């Protein structure tokens, strides 16, 4: 039989501009699960092809004629596209359609409306029985693999789309069970492969010519003794790659020997979940770490030449915008090379999803809107900001982190290429902010528009009308602060932290409100006794000039003529800069289409 394995990607991620931009963040790779299953089917004598839509185009006209069986891997964010592909094969082709993966394992009945069969869980022991027709039940429950050494390696010979990096999973599952994590629910219990088996796979990829390796374990350093042994073998057999990525935890900083071995084995990129600097927030998601752990991890990685990707979660119930800003600034201070802001996403099958469903906090929660569940979009009602405010925080913290200063430091620490890469990511963040603003305003069918107009269910707790869609846009003081900051900026954050008290319009808790006098004076702390109002230049200034302008106008308040002249000049310059920003964003948006 002719069997195709397809890993879908949403429309935007299939565009050439996005594919090119994604290479700024990392090397091209392919999800291991479908390639493992594809290899099992190929070795049984079938003709097999595998496709990653994120990495290249698929000729579906030809594939509709060729394929007898189609297996579609499904994560929540790609579920709508996966269902579209499944429907296409069922209506236009003759193939038997199978679906598996994290999303359909949590939502099998939904997937079954589009597929002939749905596989729940790990499919290695079951895929051949399903493909060859020995398992015919609509929902196939798969047994977890007990011996990971018996699982074949991913078969890159069947992959029809390009990759640069080979992915290796040395374990499955994770000893920790953060409340928002999906993989620990599907891959449970925690299991390990033998070190010999792992080294043999690395050697195999080196022989194939791969220069980049990604360890895709949820926590490569969970078993530190084993991680050390893998590193020692890599060093002893000269199996280092040009770049090697892995997922770690802050506790790796407590083991100097481990850090030294990771560095020598050239495991030089690590993603560590900072998540939050608020201990209450960390405890609420079962993260099992604290502020000092995070700081030590950043320092240790920098000292050993290991690039750290700092992941922070936006929208945890205990966190507000101030916590997000603080975490972003902290990521810069500890020398993180990249920031991965991730909006808390209640994936189906997790405790967070079930709790939010029960409390009626889900906004986007159906087949049409699963595409928004990619950790870059607000899909629920947050406690301390509106859904749209949370959406904007994603870009504000990216805007804060990826600035020129950080790019220069990165270039000094790791080389010019890394500095340029970081600066380019800053440009992407700015374009993304502009594109979402346009979508929210003009694309009334989009979920961005939905977020923009959805009333915030906690608005009345902050003294706002029940119909309020933003905690800030209905607050004159915060509105002026937003106008002054633009999307935001680290220096702008510093200004806010300096001038805005806990009882101000921005910092107030549900127990206290800002006074009407403060609202009348406006400007969230930049108002002063010497000047009841501020020129528009201060309100519209870029973050780097806000503080200086405010001081200048206060000192020279008596010299109205000079003030008016300064306002005219600065406003004109700023409008020119803003026009350039908008124009570049519009061009990029046009190209992306």
XYZ file of C-alpha atoms in Angstrom:
593
model
C 0.000 0.000 0.000
C 0.936 3.632 -0.444
C 0.945 5.360 2.949
C 1.398 9.091 3.571
C 2.239 10.686 6.935
C 1.390 14.395 7.111
C 2.177 16.952 9.802
C -0.041 19.976 9.012
C 0.667 23.672 9.520
C -1.793 26.604 9.581
C -2.085 28.919 6.577
C 0.241 31.625 7.882
C 3.022 29.161 8.719
C 2.882 27.715 5.212
C 3.765 31.053 3.648
C 7.329 31.560 2.339
C 7.846 34.698 4.447
C 6.946 32.862 7.649
C 9.126 29.892 6.763
C 12.050 32.232 6.176
C 11.363 34.143 9.388
C 11.093 30.967 11.472
C 14.711 30.199 10.642
C 15.705 33.202 12.731
C 14.520 31.320 15.778
C 16.088 27.933 15.104
C 17.048 25.269 12.598
C 14.492 23.412 10.508
C 13.468 20.063 11.975
C 10.653 17.518 11.792
C 8.458 16.084 14.542
C 9.807 12.688 15.522
C 6.567 10.769 16.134
C 5.310 10.574 12.535
C 8.799 9.663 11.260
C 9.070 6.816 13.777
C 5.688 5.444 12.693
C 6.537 5.984 9.028
C 9.714 3.941 9.456
C 7.778 1.072 11.051
C 5.343 1.010 8.131
C 8.100 1.258 5.506
C 10.042 -1.652 6.994
C 6.861 -3.740 6.801
C 7.022 -3.431 3.010
C 4.759 -0.480 2.228
C 5.555 2.569 0.101
C 5.803 5.493 2.508
C 6.152 9.268 2.244
C 6.219 11.837 5.059
C 5.562 15.576 4.812
C 6.024 18.564 7.152
C 3.845 21.402 5.836
C 5.808 23.889 7.928
C 8.939 23.081 5.925
C 7.692 22.769 2.347
C 4.775 22.564 -0.055
C 2.809 19.366 -0.615
C 1.409 18.400 -4.030
C -2.034 17.280 -2.859
C -3.369 16.724 -6.380
C -0.763 14.022 -6.879
C -1.063 12.712 -3.318
C -4.847 12.282 -3.592
C -4.272 9.819 -6.428
C -1.274 8.092 -4.830
C -2.217 7.491 -1.189
C -4.179 4.476 0.023
C -3.755 5.385 3.697
C -3.157 8.838 5.176
C -1.987 9.351 8.759
C -2.319 12.927 10.023
C -0.485 14.125 13.153
C -2.543 16.656 15.091
C -1.668 19.236 17.710
C -4.345 21.652 18.902
C -3.187 24.673 16.896
C -3.123 22.688 13.644
C -6.383 20.793 14.245
C -8.478 22.928 11.810
C -5.900 22.386 9.066
C -5.661 18.686 9.919
C -9.440 18.354 9.651
C -9.377 20.210 6.334
C -6.804 17.764 4.954
C -8.747 14.775 6.296
C -11.984 16.014 4.721
C -10.204 16.559 1.409
C -8.941 12.959 1.308
C -12.346 11.594 2.299
C -14.229 13.543 -0.368
C -11.739 13.719 -3.252
C -9.480 10.743 -2.710
C -9.796 7.068 -1.900
C -7.500 6.921 1.132
C -8.334 5.543 4.578
C -7.795 8.489 6.952
C -6.141 7.998 10.352
C -5.533 10.764 12.883
C -3.313 10.762 15.956
C -1.370 13.129 18.178
C -1.824 15.239 21.277
C -5.042 16.998 20.300
C -7.056 14.073 19.028
C -5.928 11.983 22.000
C -7.780 14.530 24.134
C -10.672 15.111 21.688
C -11.226 11.797 19.843
C -14.952 12.256 19.177
C -14.324 15.605 17.516
C -11.606 14.126 15.290
C -13.755 11.162 14.349
C -16.110 13.498 12.483
C -13.307 13.915 9.947
C -11.303 10.683 10.096
C -12.028 6.993 9.620
C -10.022 6.097 12.717
C -8.464 7.956 15.624
C -5.452 6.666 17.548
C -5.120 7.714 21.192
C -1.692 7.678 22.819
C 1.632 6.251 21.615
C 1.167 4.462 18.315
C 4.334 2.402 17.815
C 2.783 -0.919 18.911
C -0.456 -0.304 17.010
C 0.231 1.556 13.756
C 0.771 -1.534 11.586
C -2.420 -3.188 12.836
C -4.384 -0.065 11.945
C -2.746 0.499 8.548
C -3.151 -3.152 7.553
C -6.742 -3.412 8.828
C -6.381 -5.717 11.820
C -7.636 -3.007 14.195
C -10.888 -1.604 12.850
C -12.531 0.110 15.831
C -13.130 3.853 15.215
C -11.227 4.934 18.342
C -8.059 2.905 18.878
C -6.565 3.038 22.372
C -2.800 2.449 22.162
C -0.685 0.993 24.932
C 2.375 2.975 26.074
C 5.741 1.649 24.958
C 7.497 -0.052 27.863
C 10.974 -0.519 26.351
C 12.049 2.647 24.538
C 15.165 0.933 23.199
C 12.840 -1.236 21.107
C 11.402 1.812 19.347
C 13.081 2.441 15.974
C 14.659 5.813 15.293
C 12.905 8.380 13.086
C 13.210 7.444 9.413
C 14.407 10.539 7.555
C 14.662 8.613 4.285
C 10.891 8.952 3.760
C 10.723 12.690 4.489
C 9.840 14.699 1.389
C 10.328 18.184 2.867
C 13.718 19.712 3.864
C 15.226 19.701 7.366
C 18.574 20.770 8.811
C 18.414 19.247 12.297
C 17.799 15.705 13.525
C 15.512 15.374 16.545
C 16.207 12.835 19.292
C 13.949 11.823 22.171
C 16.008 10.087 24.843
C 13.085 9.951 27.295
C 9.319 10.176 27.285
C 7.309 12.087 29.810
C 8.564 14.244 32.645
C 8.868 13.673 36.405
C 7.059 16.996 36.889
C 3.447 17.634 35.890
C 2.912 21.354 35.347
C -0.823 22.002 35.225
C -0.810 23.442 31.690
C 1.413 20.770 30.080
C -0.071 18.362 27.528
C 2.869 16.084 26.783
C 3.119 14.733 30.317
C -0.489 13.580 29.988
C 0.095 11.717 26.709
C 3.603 10.440 27.474
C 3.231 8.920 30.896
C 4.895 7.491 32.913
C 8.387 8.926 32.651
C 10.714 6.473 30.833
C 14.324 6.505 29.657
C 16.309 4.992 26.821
C 19.690 3.429 27.516
C 22.736 5.616 26.995
C 24.132 3.129 24.438
C 20.961 3.410 22.369
C 21.035 7.214 22.446
C 24.710 7.379 21.435
C 24.104 4.958 18.568
C 21.349 7.251 17.226
C 23.587 10.329 17.479
C 26.336 8.449 15.633
C 23.809 7.474 12.944
C 22.837 11.107 12.328
C 26.461 12.203 12.208
C 27.061 9.593 9.501
C 24.023 10.935 7.626
C 25.609 14.391 7.605
C 23.389 16.230 10.109
C 25.223 19.189 11.657
C 22.471 20.105 14.108
C 20.851 17.997 16.821
C 17.791 18.758 18.967
C 17.094 16.754 22.110
C 13.310 16.873 22.288
C 12.921 15.422 25.785
C 10.610 17.497 27.965
C 13.478 17.676 30.452
C 16.823 16.350 29.211
C 18.504 16.968 32.567
C 15.793 15.372 34.729
C 18.163 12.491 35.484
C 21.435 14.356 35.901
C 23.582 11.229 36.262
C 22.289 9.921 32.937
C 22.622 13.312 31.209
C 26.266 13.460 32.339
C 26.960 10.007 30.927
C 25.462 10.949 27.547
C 27.639 14.065 27.467
C 30.766 12.088 28.407
C 30.118 9.646 25.560
C 29.552 12.478 23.081
C 32.864 14.033 24.108
C 34.794 10.751 24.117
C 33.534 9.719 20.655
C 33.807 13.219 19.170
C 30.090 13.339 18.345
C 29.574 17.045 19.013
C 27.292 18.881 16.598
C 27.599 22.424 15.348
C 24.621 23.340 17.542
C 22.680 21.174 19.974
C 19.433 22.218 21.603
C 17.806 20.744 24.708
C 15.101 21.482 27.277
C 16.313 21.918 30.851
C 15.237 23.145 34.257
C 16.696 25.729 36.575
C 18.004 23.022 38.918
C 20.764 22.184 36.420
C 22.567 25.264 37.778
C 23.141 23.423 41.053
C 25.447 20.887 39.385
C 28.729 22.461 38.122
C 29.950 19.140 36.716
C 26.824 18.786 34.606
C 27.212 22.311 33.242
C 30.844 21.688 32.331
C 29.957 18.475 30.495
C 27.044 20.104 28.656
C 29.388 22.835 27.472
C 32.124 20.440 26.316
C 29.573 18.247 24.522
C 28.399 21.426 22.765
C 24.867 21.261 24.067
C 24.871 24.996 23.587
C 21.184 25.996 23.411
C 18.792 25.367 26.283
C 15.195 26.400 26.811
C 14.420 26.923 30.487
C 10.985 27.784 31.779
C 11.235 30.869 33.975
C 7.431 31.118 33.648
C 7.082 33.835 36.317
C 8.957 35.663 39.064
C 5.857 35.511 41.231
C 6.263 32.565 43.620
C 2.510 32.272 44.046
C 2.186 31.883 40.282
C 4.962 29.252 40.151
C 3.321 27.282 42.935
C -0.086 27.475 41.247
C 1.239 25.689 38.137
C 3.307 23.139 40.114
C 6.594 24.470 38.738
C 8.740 23.481 41.759
C 11.273 26.305 41.458
C 11.914 29.737 42.919
C 13.432 33.109 42.045
C 16.964 32.204 43.180
C 16.904 29.005 41.092
C 16.106 31.067 38.014
C 18.854 33.630 38.642
C 21.492 30.938 39.222
C 20.478 29.154 36.020
C 20.936 32.305 33.951
C 24.329 33.066 35.434
C 25.513 29.468 35.103
C 24.510 29.188 31.450
C 26.241 32.431 30.563
C 29.438 31.401 32.371
C 29.563 28.115 30.428
C 28.777 29.602 27.007
C 25.332 28.013 26.798
C 22.692 30.130 25.078
C 19.598 30.335 27.239
C 16.111 30.700 25.801
C 13.995 32.046 28.640
C 10.363 30.991 28.531
C 7.800 33.013 30.454
C 4.091 32.297 30.760
C 1.715 35.237 30.382
C -1.696 35.270 31.992
C -1.243 33.106 35.091
C -3.975 34.027 37.565
C -1.512 35.371 40.122
C 0.276 37.594 37.576
C -0.514 41.028 36.194
C 1.205 43.235 33.596
C 3.728 44.437 36.168
C 4.807 40.808 36.832
C 5.173 40.192 33.097
C 7.275 43.323 32.652
C 9.455 42.323 35.601
C 10.027 38.813 34.228
C 10.945 40.206 30.815
C 13.425 42.657 32.293
C 14.849 39.893 34.484
C 15.384 37.664 31.423
C 17.563 40.409 29.949
C 19.465 40.892 33.192
C 20.434 37.229 33.486
C 21.763 37.211 29.914
C 19.104 35.147 28.116
C 19.814 35.016 24.375
C 16.174 34.695 23.387
C 12.817 35.167 25.015
C 9.926 32.822 24.406
C 6.827 34.555 25.732
C 4.006 32.040 25.876
C 0.449 33.019 26.659
C -1.026 30.503 29.078
C -3.013 28.191 26.829
C -5.634 25.831 28.297
C -5.041 22.849 26.022
C -7.766 20.192 25.973
C -6.896 17.354 28.321
C -5.139 19.522 30.920
C -6.416 20.516 34.384
C -6.279 24.193 33.382
C -8.665 23.582 30.478
C -11.141 21.661 32.621
C -11.088 24.303 35.359
C -11.577 27.200 32.946
C -14.394 25.381 31.159
C -16.138 24.824 34.465
C -15.750 28.508 35.387
C -16.955 29.702 31.927
C -13.646 31.438 31.287
C -12.980 30.019 27.821
C -13.490 32.440 24.916
C -12.175 30.443 21.971
C -13.184 26.824 22.399
C -14.324 25.072 19.227
C -13.034 23.507 16.016
C -12.923 26.802 14.159
C -10.753 28.525 16.756
C -8.284 25.781 17.719
C -5.766 27.518 15.438
C -5.450 30.201 18.118
C -4.100 27.644 20.618
C -0.436 28.138 19.725
C 0.642 29.901 22.949
C 0.697 33.241 21.147
C -2.965 34.106 21.603
C -5.282 34.777 24.530
C -8.056 32.172 24.516
C -9.584 32.713 27.970
C -10.586 35.358 30.497
C -7.523 36.373 32.584
C -7.871 37.593 36.167
C -5.778 40.775 36.124
C -6.183 42.075 32.578
C -8.704 41.713 29.780
C -8.246 39.138 26.990
C -7.174 41.892 24.589
C -4.784 43.387 27.145
C -3.193 39.948 27.557
C -2.878 39.632 23.787
C -1.009 42.932 23.650
C 1.274 41.912 26.543
C 2.699 39.187 24.297
C 4.073 41.827 21.937
C 4.978 44.289 24.657
C 7.345 41.865 26.366
C 8.855 40.755 23.039
C 9.280 44.422 22.127
C 10.984 45.034 25.481
C 13.405 42.139 25.166
C 14.473 42.356 21.526
C 15.988 45.836 21.484
C 19.225 47.249 20.085
C 21.006 47.171 23.438
C 20.289 43.453 23.862
C 21.436 42.735 20.302
C 24.765 44.468 20.932
C 25.328 42.495 24.145
C 24.451 39.252 22.351
C 26.933 40.058 19.585
C 29.672 40.732 22.150
C 28.978 37.498 24.040
C 28.366 35.078 21.179
C 29.249 36.749 17.863
C 27.889 39.138 15.266
C 25.546 36.590 13.694
C 23.707 36.040 16.982
C 23.434 39.790 17.536
C 21.929 40.364 14.109
C 19.573 37.445 14.636
C 18.311 38.924 17.884
C 17.791 42.336 16.283
C 15.834 40.717 13.454
C 13.550 39.009 15.974
C 12.836 42.450 17.393
C 11.698 43.559 13.960
C 9.410 40.545 13.723
C 7.852 41.428 17.099
C 7.106 44.954 15.932
C 5.572 43.784 12.658
C 3.463 41.242 14.534
C 2.089 43.907 16.859
C 1.111 46.080 13.895
C -0.482 43.181 12.000
C -2.635 42.140 14.952
C -3.817 45.697 15.485
C -4.948 45.783 11.853
C -6.628 42.380 12.118
C -8.494 43.363 15.277
C -9.784 46.536 13.662
C -10.630 45.419 10.134
C -10.853 41.601 10.029
C -14.140 41.245 11.892
C -14.195 37.485 11.285
C -10.843 36.947 13.032
C -10.298 35.833 16.617
C -8.229 38.982 17.121
C -11.385 41.002 16.587
C -13.208 38.657 18.957
C -10.621 39.327 21.663
C -10.780 43.067 21.039
C -14.565 43.284 21.544
C -15.114 40.582 24.199
C -16.185 42.082 27.563
C -13.842 41.284 30.409
C -15.661 39.139 32.956
C -13.682 40.571 35.903
C -14.147 44.225 34.900
C -16.473 45.141 37.764
C -13.875 43.994 40.309
C -11.726 46.895 39.093
C -14.494 49.473 39.117
C -15.098 49.256 35.368
C -18.402 48.753 33.538
C -19.380 45.124 32.966
C -19.144 45.801 29.226
C -15.503 46.950 29.434
C -13.205 45.190 26.977
C -9.972 46.516 28.462
C -8.763 47.338 31.914
C -6.588 50.089 30.463
C -8.385 51.653 27.524
C -11.214 52.631 29.860
C -8.754 54.092 32.337
C -7.638 57.611 31.270
C -4.355 57.334 33.162
C -3.423 53.953 31.664
C -4.610 55.031 28.231
C -2.144 57.909 28.245
C 0.550 55.536 29.440
C -0.124 53.237 26.470
C 0.006 56.197 24.076
C 3.322 57.254 25.524
C 4.885 53.803 25.389
C 3.720 52.703 21.948
C 3.776 48.892 22.043
C 6.179 49.340 25.003
C 9.869 49.511 25.829
C 12.193 48.539 28.673
C 12.938 52.160 29.441
C 9.225 52.888 29.356
C 8.730 50.095 31.866
C 11.326 51.721 34.097
C 9.432 55.012 33.916
C 6.230 53.233 34.874
C 7.850 51.399 37.770
C 9.339 54.679 39.039
C 6.303 56.895 38.837
C 3.291 54.603 39.204
C 2.364 53.653 42.756
C 0.219 50.764 43.920
C -2.781 53.100 44.252
C -2.356 54.677 40.833
C -4.601 53.924 37.907
C -2.213 51.279 36.616
C -1.078 49.675 39.858
C -4.264 49.641 41.885
C -5.635 46.413 43.270
C -9.312 45.539 43.353
C -9.405 46.960 46.863
C -8.420 50.486 45.871
C -9.130 53.014 43.138
C -7.207 56.026 41.885
C -8.607 59.387 42.857
C -10.556 61.546 40.447
C -7.906 64.216 40.881
C -5.191 61.908 39.651
C -7.346 60.924 36.666
C -7.880 64.588 35.866
C -4.189 65.328 36.001
C -3.608 62.217 33.845
C -0.299 60.905 32.603
C 0.018 58.145 35.261
C 2.610 59.869 37.409
C 4.244 62.332 35.019
C 1.900 65.097 36.115
C 3.390 67.558 38.595
C 2.466 70.596 40.669
C 4.391 72.803 38.251
C 2.406 71.676 35.208
C -1.260 70.609 35.336
C -1.111 69.228 31.820
C 1.608 67.812 29.601
C 2.344 68.591 25.952
C 1.483 65.894 23.434
C 5.190 65.408 22.758
C 5.610 63.717 26.136
C 2.585 61.509 25.643
C 3.623 60.373 22.165
C 7.379 60.193 22.702
C 9.298 56.972 22.189
C 10.404 55.211 25.421
C 13.984 56.430 25.195
C 12.948 60.109 25.280
C 9.962 60.068 27.642
C 11.773 60.730 30.894
C 14.019 63.446 29.487
C 11.116 65.230 27.842
C 9.092 65.132 31.047
C 11.966 66.631 33.035
C 12.640 69.270 30.395
C 9.075 70.474 30.238
C 8.840 70.609 34.033
C 11.987 72.731 34.367
C 11.066 75.045 31.528
C 7.354 75.288 32.161
C 7.558 79.095 32.441
C 9.040 79.372 28.995
C 5.898 78.546 27.048
C 7.335 79.548 23.710
C 10.258 77.171 24.033
C 7.890 74.468 25.201
C 5.608 74.901 22.206
C 8.577 74.874 19.853
C 9.991 71.733 21.421
C 6.595 70.071 21.210
C 6.264 70.917 17.540
C 9.727 69.650 16.668
C 9.529 66.427 18.686
C 5.990 65.626 17.514
C 6.999 66.130 13.889
C 10.020 63.854 14.248
C 8.034 61.217 16.116
C 5.283 61.244 13.512
C 7.899 60.666 10.819
C 9.321 57.733 12.764
C 5.874 56.287 13.381
C 5.003 56.685 9.709
C 8.138 54.749 8.771
C 7.180 51.990 11.229
C 3.657 51.765 9.823
C 4.857 51.835 6.228
C 7.366 49.025 6.795
C 4.701 46.958 8.531
C 2.240 47.496 5.704
C 4.822 46.394 3.139
C 5.649 43.279 5.149
C 1.946 42.469 5.505
C 1.460 42.832 1.751
C 4.427 40.561 1.034
C 3.164 37.983 3.538
C -0.106 37.746 1.626
